[in-house]
């Protein structure tokens, strides 16, 4: 499989570098054992050995350009060494604090929290920050803090200027040879023919090389700017910060020393700081220490390092260090180098380019030998019919110039034959696609995911926020055995029950309520579910600040996606502790042994009452509502383990049910159409949600994921636990039938992904939580949510969906297919030019000792088919027809049978027509009455002009390899039309005004019309050619079968010898 991960689980987040290296080594050994193609790499987690292998196998003329956007393996090794050094630094700092802590143990543990509180209070005063309200949001004060303490940024690598790209373009081996040959030709020409006429041959090659270099460098420079912009977008993490008592969103780069930053599970610690307060806060410091050990933070261990991840719990921190004043900032400042990445398609195209290049080099070498033999044996004639080289008569300078001219022709054939631009066309189309995908609300983190998305056969999508709007409201409420109508009508409940409910809402939450001082509407922050419940709490009379001030939180059990619940222990008075739980209704109901009536009395949970509550929950779920239950249990203060509070497990059984609310989260508009589009495109959409199975079923029917209620039964709809408890074989047997998985845990999602991959599917997975990271890592394409997603999920993903909308996921599929389709268009176009140019020059050289296309003309053709061709064809926008095809298999050949058919039709036509004109052009064009020199120049100019127009017209054909109407939507692609127009204009300029440089003659209007007509014939020819049927089986498979037959025999022979 291209993913390279197979069915093995991914390494844990924060796994040590040694473990990753070991995994890479295993991959390399496996690849070597299987005897895989060097140009076949996995789409994710390719080992360095695999990457080195294809580099060594590739035929490269300009390494600095060809490998510009690939992973710099030497730089990667330097980066790992630097990480180890800085991690050692962090370990030393940690050791110092451990020694300090050990020395202070005689002070007693009770002194430590007090000391920390004093330290924080003193520090916040020194930093002029309020631990509750943060710093002032005044811009002048923030600017002053940046000036004093520094900004939360680090030095970036200086942007490469266009001259750097010009220098790299000049390093092409063939262009260097041509420039040397041009310099020799220039000096010898001026020495023998004088300055006035002798500089044209060498000067024209210099001009053509300069044109190639300029266009190539400009194109590469524009790509570099696009990638740099995308890298900046990836690094711009959005964080929450408290300023002026209000939670606001801000860029990580805008943080200042003194800021108070709330932290929750999945967040990245945005700067160095000290913990103010926290509950069950656990930090993954592996990014700094290299160890995967989770470190618990409290008042005794309050220091937080930038770049680490919150593994569990929540809290708030005071920022004390930013930018390069942090360990993370120092690390990033030293690593602030653009890291490339090769994609499987790019590597495969390097393989294609290498194969074509070997053929081209062989042909060029043959042409060079034939032309030199003909030249030195006196069989090459001048335009006036005289022999170019006569042994013993021709001067050394003249003979040497003739040999150099032949060398330039052979080298230029190599320039045309070795398609250096083919692998770079992938980079071009990816850069273009990534820029456009940003407009479609998708940020690409890993280049290869663009390609892989075009091969996706199934999408495992979350429900909340992806298929639904994530704008939740409480619409139904059942409390005390009664349904409230409307849902905020709590008048029938006694005051004590209402107060208990409000206490549970206000204290058992990670959200906040901010009341503006001017008396405006309350601002609620938190997750969509928390916001919905807090908003409903305000409707039933909750005073958030007042309720939280009347009781204090002792211990917190953060919401857990495995158990689907979260709890909090609250100290109400010296003699009273309440433990509040909130979570999935049917799961919490199973833990309740009693229920609270409206008059405040506690009633036993009889089986009939349990069935009644279960029916309410099922009814709400079937109405596509998310059901959340509230429960509590009283606890005695003396039973609270004060000395080992961190390890205290809140009681989960023998609870009292307070009530249940139903939260509405409507489907996103356009989701149903997007799901239907996926179905037409051969991509199956599966819903994987933590919600009740009935809720999932109702939403799936609403979205069109399930067709009818008849299909809504097992295994089409399955519960996560049922799937988890199956054997691996049983899971694989039913996995393709699963459409909806309810009450699933992140581990269930991972099992689903692994089972689908084993069945040969290319799997895309959406995820937003920290625990989704393993599934996002394991999937062929991990799609994290930009709004609701945690930083851990985003870092494990390949693409970030910025608006959390499923329709954007479908757009990514469309763009993925477009990348592949555009590359195929360019391949078809370039191979046609390659084949035609090579055959025409070889046949002409062998038969007549001369070539119709000289060095300068071939360089112009190379420019048309390489940089300009890639710009025109690799930037075609996606078309609707792409979603009417089935996914592209990752092992399908790049050149399909349809492309071979189109290529051979056009190449054979061009070869036949242009060779006819090359050998019999004087008679056909009525040039017999002209002088021999002028007639040859006119004929060669006409062949060159007709050849160029064949390529210009064939560019239109390459746009639609499978469709008969090649002009559909052509005017919408302004870049394509601009390049075709510019190419045509430059061709006219070359023929009419640059004859001295290109060694061409001006053509009359009849020859111009005939040139255009020859090119235009390719349109009807392409149209008729598409009626020719092609076999389904790829042509390449016939050659593979032959090699496969040959290989067992070789193995047998070797086995016999051994």
PDB file of N, CA and C in Angstrom, residues 225-238 253 341 430-451 453 765 767 776 781-787 789-791 793-805 807-813 815:
ATOM      1  N   UNK A 225       7.104  31.765  -3.423  1.00  0.00           N
ATOM      2  CA  UNK A 225       6.304  32.725  -2.660  1.00  0.00           C
ATOM      3  C   UNK A 225       5.004  32.089  -2.169  1.00  0.00           C
ATOM      4  N   UNK A 226       4.388  31.269  -3.028  1.00  0.00           N
ATOM      5  CA  UNK A 226       3.135  30.603  -2.648  1.00  0.00           C
ATOM      6  C   UNK A 226       3.375  29.641  -1.488  1.00  0.00           C
ATOM      7  N   UNK A 227       4.451  28.845  -1.565  1.00  0.00           N
ATOM      8  CA  UNK A 227       4.747  27.898  -0.491  1.00  0.00           C
ATOM      9  C   UNK A 227       5.076  28.630   0.809  1.00  0.00           C
ATOM     10  N   UNK A 228       5.790  29.758   0.699  1.00  0.00           N
ATOM     11  CA  UNK A 228       6.141  30.516   1.898  1.00  0.00           C
ATOM     12  C   UNK A 228       4.880  31.055   2.576  1.00  0.00           C
ATOM     13  N   UNK A 229       3.950  31.539   1.773  1.00  0.00           N
ATOM     14  CA  UNK A 229       2.693  32.051   2.327  1.00  0.00           C
ATOM     15  C   UNK A 229       1.926  30.939   3.036  1.00  0.00           C
ATOM     16  N   UNK A 230       1.898  29.749   2.431  1.00  0.00           N
ATOM     17  CA  UNK A 230       1.185  28.620   3.030  1.00  0.00           C
ATOM     18  C   UNK A 230       1.863  28.158   4.319  1.00  0.00           C
ATOM     19  N   UNK A 231       3.203  28.197   4.362  1.00  0.00           N
ATOM     20  CA  UNK A 231       3.918  27.823   5.580  1.00  0.00           C
ATOM     21  C   UNK A 231       3.593  28.779   6.723  1.00  0.00           C
ATOM     22  N   UNK A 232       3.485  30.070   6.406  1.00  0.00           N
ATOM     23  CA  UNK A 232       3.134  31.060   7.427  1.00  0.00           C
ATOM     24  C   UNK A 232       1.729  30.805   7.967  1.00  0.00           C
ATOM     25  N   UNK A 233       0.820  30.414   7.087  1.00  0.00           N
ATOM     26  CA  UNK A 233      -0.550  30.099   7.516  1.00  0.00           C
ATOM     27  C   UNK A 233      -0.556  28.908   8.468  1.00  0.00           C
ATOM     28  N   UNK A 234       0.281  27.901   8.166  1.00  0.00           N
ATOM     29  CA  UNK A 234       0.330  26.702   9.004  1.00  0.00           C
ATOM     30  C   UNK A 234       0.841  27.015  10.417  1.00  0.00           C
ATOM     31  N   UNK A 235       1.781  27.959  10.508  1.00  0.00           N
ATOM     32  CA  UNK A 235       2.391  28.268  11.802  1.00  0.00           C
ATOM     33  C   UNK A 235       1.550  29.231  12.635  1.00  0.00           C
ATOM     34  N   UNK A 236       0.560  29.873  12.009  1.00  0.00           N
ATOM     35  CA  UNK A 236      -0.250  30.873  12.705  1.00  0.00           C
ATOM     36  C   UNK A 236      -1.362  30.198  13.510  1.00  0.00           C
ATOM     37  N   UNK A 237      -1.015  29.716  14.708  1.00  0.00           N
ATOM     38  CA  UNK A 237      -1.976  29.021  15.574  1.00  0.00           C
ATOM     39  C   UNK A 237      -2.854  30.053  16.284  1.00  0.00           C
ATOM     40  N   UNK A 238      -4.149  29.776  16.356  1.00  0.00           N
ATOM     41  CA  UNK A 238      -5.072  30.651  17.073  1.00  0.00           C
ATOM     42  C   UNK A 238      -5.226  30.151  18.514  1.00  0.00           C
ATOM     43  N   UNK A 253       1.268  34.584  17.646  1.00  0.00           N
ATOM     44  CA  UNK A 253       2.320  35.584  17.476  1.00  0.00           C
ATOM     45  C   UNK A 253       2.016  36.883  18.225  1.00  0.00           C
ATOM     46  N   UNK A 341       9.250  18.422   0.779  1.00  0.00           N
ATOM     47  CA  UNK A 341       8.622  17.102   0.935  1.00  0.00           C
ATOM     48  C   UNK A 341       8.311  16.583  -0.452  1.00  0.00           C
ATOM     49  N   UNK A 430       0.592  21.508  -7.444  1.00  0.00           N
ATOM     50  CA  UNK A 430       0.287  21.460  -6.013  1.00  0.00           C
ATOM     51  C   UNK A 430       0.281  22.859  -5.403  1.00  0.00           C
ATOM     52  N   UNK A 431       1.245  23.684  -5.807  1.00  0.00           N
ATOM     53  CA  UNK A 431       1.286  25.060  -5.298  1.00  0.00           C
ATOM     54  C   UNK A 431       0.029  25.815  -5.713  1.00  0.00           C
ATOM     55  N   UNK A 432      -0.358  25.634  -6.973  1.00  0.00           N
ATOM     56  CA  UNK A 432      -1.580  26.275  -7.480  1.00  0.00           C
ATOM     57  C   UNK A 432      -2.810  25.746  -6.738  1.00  0.00           C
ATOM     58  N   UNK A 433      -2.884  24.420  -6.592  1.00  0.00           N
ATOM     59  CA  UNK A 433      -4.045  23.805  -5.942  1.00  0.00           C
ATOM     60  C   UNK A 433      -4.136  24.207  -4.472  1.00  0.00           C
ATOM     61  N   UNK A 434      -2.994  24.240  -3.789  1.00  0.00           N
ATOM     62  CA  UNK A 434      -2.992  24.608  -2.371  1.00  0.00           C
ATOM     63  C   UNK A 434      -3.480  26.040  -2.175  1.00  0.00           C
ATOM     64  N   UNK A 435      -3.068  26.927  -3.077  1.00  0.00           N
ATOM     65  CA  UNK A 435      -3.505  28.330  -2.976  1.00  0.00           C
ATOM     66  C   UNK A 435      -5.015  28.437  -3.185  1.00  0.00           C
ATOM     67  N   UNK A 436      -5.512  27.705  -4.180  1.00  0.00           N
ATOM     68  CA  UNK A 436      -6.955  27.730  -4.460  1.00  0.00           C
ATOM     69  C   UNK A 436      -7.748  27.018  -3.362  1.00  0.00           C
ATOM     70  N   UNK A 437      -7.158  25.954  -2.796  1.00  0.00           N
ATOM     71  CA  UNK A 437      -7.844  25.219  -1.728  1.00  0.00           C
ATOM     72  C   UNK A 437      -8.005  26.077  -0.473  1.00  0.00           C
ATOM     73  N   UNK A 438      -7.074  27.012  -0.263  1.00  0.00           N
ATOM     74  CA  UNK A 438      -7.218  27.937   0.862  1.00  0.00           C
ATOM     75  C   UNK A 438      -8.504  28.738   0.720  1.00  0.00           C
ATOM     76  N   UNK A 439      -8.834  29.107  -0.511  1.00  0.00           N
ATOM     77  CA  UNK A 439     -10.084  29.844  -0.757  1.00  0.00           C
ATOM     78  C   UNK A 439     -11.292  28.949  -0.522  1.00  0.00           C
ATOM     79  N   UNK A 440     -11.089  27.643  -0.721  1.00  0.00           N
ATOM     80  CA  UNK A 440     -12.165  26.676  -0.461  1.00  0.00           C
ATOM     81  C   UNK A 440     -12.110  26.151   0.976  1.00  0.00           C
ATOM     82  N   UNK A 441     -11.419  26.886   1.842  1.00  0.00           N
ATOM     83  CA  UNK A 441     -11.380  26.594   3.279  1.00  0.00           C
ATOM     84  C   UNK A 441     -10.671  25.280   3.613  1.00  0.00           C
ATOM     85  N   UNK A 442      -9.571  25.007   2.922  1.00  0.00           N
ATOM     86  CA  UNK A 442      -8.767  23.820   3.236  1.00  0.00           C
ATOM     87  C   UNK A 442      -7.297  24.207   3.231  1.00  0.00           C
ATOM     88  N   UNK A 443      -6.629  24.002   4.373  1.00  0.00           N
ATOM     89  CA  UNK A 443      -5.203  24.309   4.496  1.00  0.00           C
ATOM     90  C   UNK A 443      -4.412  23.004   4.453  1.00  0.00           C
ATOM     91  N   UNK A 444      -3.580  22.877   3.434  1.00  0.00           N
ATOM     92  CA  UNK A 444      -2.816  21.634   3.234  1.00  0.00           C
ATOM     93  C   UNK A 444      -1.544  21.681   4.076  1.00  0.00           C
ATOM     94  N   UNK A 445      -1.377  20.697   4.957  1.00  0.00           N
ATOM     95  CA  UNK A 445      -0.177  20.600   5.787  1.00  0.00           C
ATOM     96  C   UNK A 445       0.854  19.655   5.154  1.00  0.00           C
ATOM     97  N   UNK A 446       0.382  18.666   4.424  1.00  0.00           N
ATOM     98  CA  UNK A 446       1.284  17.690   3.812  1.00  0.00           C
ATOM     99  C   UNK A 446       0.949  17.595   2.330  1.00  0.00           C
ATOM    100  N   UNK A 447       1.928  17.913   1.484  1.00  0.00           N
ATOM    101  CA  UNK A 447       1.702  17.980   0.033  1.00  0.00           C
ATOM    102  C   UNK A 447       1.095  16.706  -0.533  1.00  0.00           C
ATOM    103  N   UNK A 448       1.604  15.566  -0.089  1.00  0.00           N
ATOM    104  CA  UNK A 448       1.172  14.291  -0.673  1.00  0.00           C
ATOM    105  C   UNK A 448      -0.319  14.043  -0.472  1.00  0.00           C
ATOM    106  N   UNK A 449      -0.905  14.682   0.550  1.00  0.00           N
ATOM    107  CA  UNK A 449      -2.328  14.456   0.819  1.00  0.00           C
ATOM    108  C   UNK A 449      -3.204  14.977  -0.319  1.00  0.00           C
ATOM    109  N   UNK A 450      -2.718  16.014  -1.036  1.00  0.00           N
ATOM    110  CA  UNK A 450      -3.477  16.531  -2.196  1.00  0.00           C
ATOM    111  C   UNK A 450      -3.678  15.429  -3.226  1.00  0.00           C
ATOM    112  N   UNK A 451      -2.585  14.711  -3.510  1.00  0.00           N
ATOM    113  CA  UNK A 451      -2.662  13.631  -4.497  1.00  0.00           C
ATOM    114  C   UNK A 451      -3.510  12.475  -3.976  1.00  0.00           C
ATOM    115  N   UNK A 453      -5.806  12.337  -1.845  1.00  0.00           N
ATOM    116  CA  UNK A 453      -7.239  12.613  -1.705  1.00  0.00           C
ATOM    117  C   UNK A 453      -7.982  12.274  -2.996  1.00  0.00           C
ATOM    118  N   UNK A 765     -10.148  10.465   6.911  1.00  0.00           N
ATOM    119  CA  UNK A 765     -10.802  10.516   8.216  1.00  0.00           C
ATOM    120  C   UNK A 765     -10.830  11.951   8.720  1.00  0.00           C
ATOM    121  N   UNK A 767     -11.355  14.453  12.091  1.00  0.00           N
ATOM    122  CA  UNK A 767     -11.230  14.377  13.545  1.00  0.00           C
ATOM    123  C   UNK A 767     -10.944  15.741  14.124  1.00  0.00           C
ATOM    124  N   UNK A 776      -6.166   9.825  12.770  1.00  0.00           N
ATOM    125  CA  UNK A 776      -5.727  10.781  11.747  1.00  0.00           C
ATOM    126  C   UNK A 776      -4.360  10.396  11.208  1.00  0.00           C
ATOM    127  N   UNK A 781      -5.446   9.855   4.539  1.00  0.00           N
ATOM    128  CA  UNK A 781      -5.571  11.315   4.601  1.00  0.00           C
ATOM    129  C   UNK A 781      -6.286  11.679   5.892  1.00  0.00           C
ATOM    130  N   UNK A 782      -5.590  12.399   6.768  1.00  0.00           N
ATOM    131  CA  UNK A 782      -6.188  12.870   8.017  1.00  0.00           C
ATOM    132  C   UNK A 782      -6.677  14.293   7.848  1.00  0.00           C
ATOM    133  N   UNK A 783      -7.962  14.526   8.131  1.00  0.00           N
ATOM    134  CA  UNK A 783      -8.570  15.852   7.963  1.00  0.00           C
ATOM    135  C   UNK A 783      -8.998  16.366   9.337  1.00  0.00           C
ATOM    136  N   UNK A 784      -8.305  17.377   9.843  1.00  0.00           N
ATOM    137  CA  UNK A 784      -8.683  17.938  11.143  1.00  0.00           C
ATOM    138  C   UNK A 784      -9.544  19.181  10.941  1.00  0.00           C
ATOM    139  N   UNK A 785     -10.236  19.560  12.004  1.00  0.00           N
ATOM    140  CA  UNK A 785     -11.156  20.690  11.942  1.00  0.00           C
ATOM    141  C   UNK A 785     -10.460  21.974  12.407  1.00  0.00           C
ATOM    142  N   UNK A 786     -10.568  23.021  11.622  1.00  0.00           N
ATOM    143  CA  UNK A 786      -9.870  24.268  11.924  1.00  0.00           C
ATOM    144  C   UNK A 786     -10.473  25.049  13.069  1.00  0.00           C
ATOM    145  N   UNK A 787     -11.792  24.936  13.274  1.00  0.00           N
ATOM    146  CA  UNK A 787     -12.465  25.715  14.312  1.00  0.00           C
ATOM    147  C   UNK A 787     -12.506  24.930  15.617  1.00  0.00           C
ATOM    148  N   UNK A 789     -11.123  21.871  16.149  1.00  0.00           N
ATOM    149  CA  UNK A 789     -10.023  20.925  16.316  1.00  0.00           C
ATOM    150  C   UNK A 789      -8.962  21.406  17.297  1.00  0.00           C
ATOM    151  N   UNK A 790      -8.383  20.465  18.025  1.00  0.00           N
ATOM    152  CA  UNK A 790      -7.285  20.780  18.935  1.00  0.00           C
ATOM    153  C   UNK A 790      -5.978  20.830  18.148  1.00  0.00           C
ATOM    154  N   UNK A 791      -4.948  21.444  18.754  1.00  0.00           N
ATOM    155  CA  UNK A 791      -3.653  21.538  18.085  1.00  0.00           C
ATOM    156  C   UNK A 791      -3.032  20.163  17.869  1.00  0.00           C
ATOM    157  N   UNK A 793      -4.693  17.376  17.257  1.00  0.00           N
ATOM    158  CA  UNK A 793      -5.365  16.805  16.081  1.00  0.00           C
ATOM    159  C   UNK A 793      -4.837  17.438  14.805  1.00  0.00           C
ATOM    160  N   UNK A 794      -4.641  18.752  14.821  1.00  0.00           N
ATOM    161  CA  UNK A 794      -4.163  19.448  13.620  1.00  0.00           C
ATOM    162  C   UNK A 794      -2.763  18.993  13.234  1.00  0.00           C
ATOM    163  N   UNK A 795      -1.909  18.789  14.234  1.00  0.00           N
ATOM    164  CA  UNK A 795      -0.536  18.362  13.940  1.00  0.00           C
ATOM    165  C   UNK A 795      -0.474  16.929  13.420  1.00  0.00           C
ATOM    166  N   UNK A 796      -1.468  16.120  13.768  1.00  0.00           N
ATOM    167  CA  UNK A 796      -1.503  14.729  13.294  1.00  0.00           C
ATOM    168  C   UNK A 796      -2.171  14.614  11.928  1.00  0.00           C
ATOM    169  N   UNK A 797      -2.774  15.701  11.467  1.00  0.00           N
ATOM    170  CA  UNK A 797      -3.554  15.648  10.224  1.00  0.00           C
ATOM    171  C   UNK A 797      -2.707  16.061   9.030  1.00  0.00           C
ATOM    172  N   UNK A 798      -3.259  15.821   7.850  1.00  0.00           N
ATOM    173  CA  UNK A 798      -2.606  16.197   6.597  1.00  0.00           C
ATOM    174  C   UNK A 798      -3.217  17.463   6.009  1.00  0.00           C
ATOM    175  N   UNK A 799      -4.508  17.642   6.248  1.00  0.00           N
ATOM    176  CA  UNK A 799      -5.239  18.811   5.743  1.00  0.00           C
ATOM    177  C   UNK A 799      -6.120  19.340   6.872  1.00  0.00           C
ATOM    178  N   UNK A 800      -6.168  20.663   7.021  1.00  0.00           N
ATOM    179  CA  UNK A 800      -7.048  21.286   8.018  1.00  0.00           C
ATOM    180  C   UNK A 800      -8.241  21.904   7.284  1.00  0.00           C
ATOM    181  N   UNK A 801      -9.444  21.465   7.658  1.00  0.00           N
ATOM    182  CA  UNK A 801     -10.665  22.033   7.086  1.00  0.00           C
ATOM    183  C   UNK A 801     -11.017  23.277   7.902  1.00  0.00           C
ATOM    184  N   UNK A 802     -10.783  24.452   7.344  1.00  0.00           N
ATOM    185  CA  UNK A 802     -10.834  25.692   8.111  1.00  0.00           C
ATOM    186  C   UNK A 802     -12.227  26.056   8.597  1.00  0.00           C
ATOM    187  N   UNK A 803     -13.270  25.636   7.862  1.00  0.00           N
ATOM    188  CA  UNK A 803     -14.640  25.993   8.277  1.00  0.00           C
ATOM    189  C   UNK A 803     -15.401  24.805   8.874  1.00  0.00           C
ATOM    190  N   UNK A 804     -14.710  23.672   9.090  1.00  0.00           N
ATOM    191  CA  UNK A 804     -15.311  22.463   9.694  1.00  0.00           C
ATOM    192  C   UNK A 804     -16.480  21.910   8.888  1.00  0.00           C
ATOM    193  N   UNK A 805     -16.596  22.253   7.622  1.00  0.00           N
ATOM    194  CA  UNK A 805     -17.781  21.910   6.820  1.00  0.00           C
ATOM    195  C   UNK A 805     -17.488  20.707   5.920  1.00  0.00           C
ATOM    196  N   UNK A 807     -18.846  19.926   3.154  1.00  0.00           N
ATOM    197  CA  UNK A 807     -18.792  20.313   1.733  1.00  0.00           C
ATOM    198  C   UNK A 807     -17.365  20.712   1.337  1.00  0.00           C
ATOM    199  N   UNK A 808     -16.601  21.247   2.297  1.00  0.00           N
ATOM    200  CA  UNK A 808     -15.196  21.582   2.021  1.00  0.00           C
ATOM    201  C   UNK A 808     -14.359  20.322   1.858  1.00  0.00           C
ATOM    202  N   UNK A 809     -14.728  19.248   2.582  1.00  0.00           N
ATOM    203  CA  UNK A 809     -14.037  17.957   2.435  1.00  0.00           C
ATOM    204  C   UNK A 809     -14.219  17.440   1.011  1.00  0.00           C
ATOM    205  N   UNK A 810     -15.443  17.581   0.494  1.00  0.00           N
ATOM    206  CA  UNK A 810     -15.738  17.121  -0.873  1.00  0.00           C
ATOM    207  C   UNK A 810     -14.958  17.957  -1.897  1.00  0.00           C
ATOM    208  N   UNK A 811     -14.800  19.247  -1.609  1.00  0.00           N
ATOM    209  CA  UNK A 811     -14.006  20.105  -2.505  1.00  0.00           C
ATOM    210  C   UNK A 811     -12.549  19.646  -2.531  1.00  0.00           C
ATOM    211  N   UNK A 812     -12.055  19.175  -1.389  1.00  0.00           N
ATOM    212  CA  UNK A 812     -10.681  18.655  -1.319  1.00  0.00           C
ATOM    213  C   UNK A 812     -10.538  17.413  -2.208  1.00  0.00           C
ATOM    214  N   UNK A 813     -11.548  16.537  -2.195  1.00  0.00           N
ATOM    215  CA  UNK A 813     -11.546  15.357  -3.075  1.00  0.00           C
ATOM    216  C   UNK A 813     -11.467  15.810  -4.538  1.00  0.00           C
ATOM    217  N   UNK A 815     -10.273  18.632  -5.719  1.00  0.00           N
ATOM    218  CA  UNK A 815      -8.945  19.174  -6.007  1.00  0.00           C
ATOM    219  C   UNK A 815      -7.904  18.061  -6.114  1.00  0.00           C
TER     220      UNK A 815
END
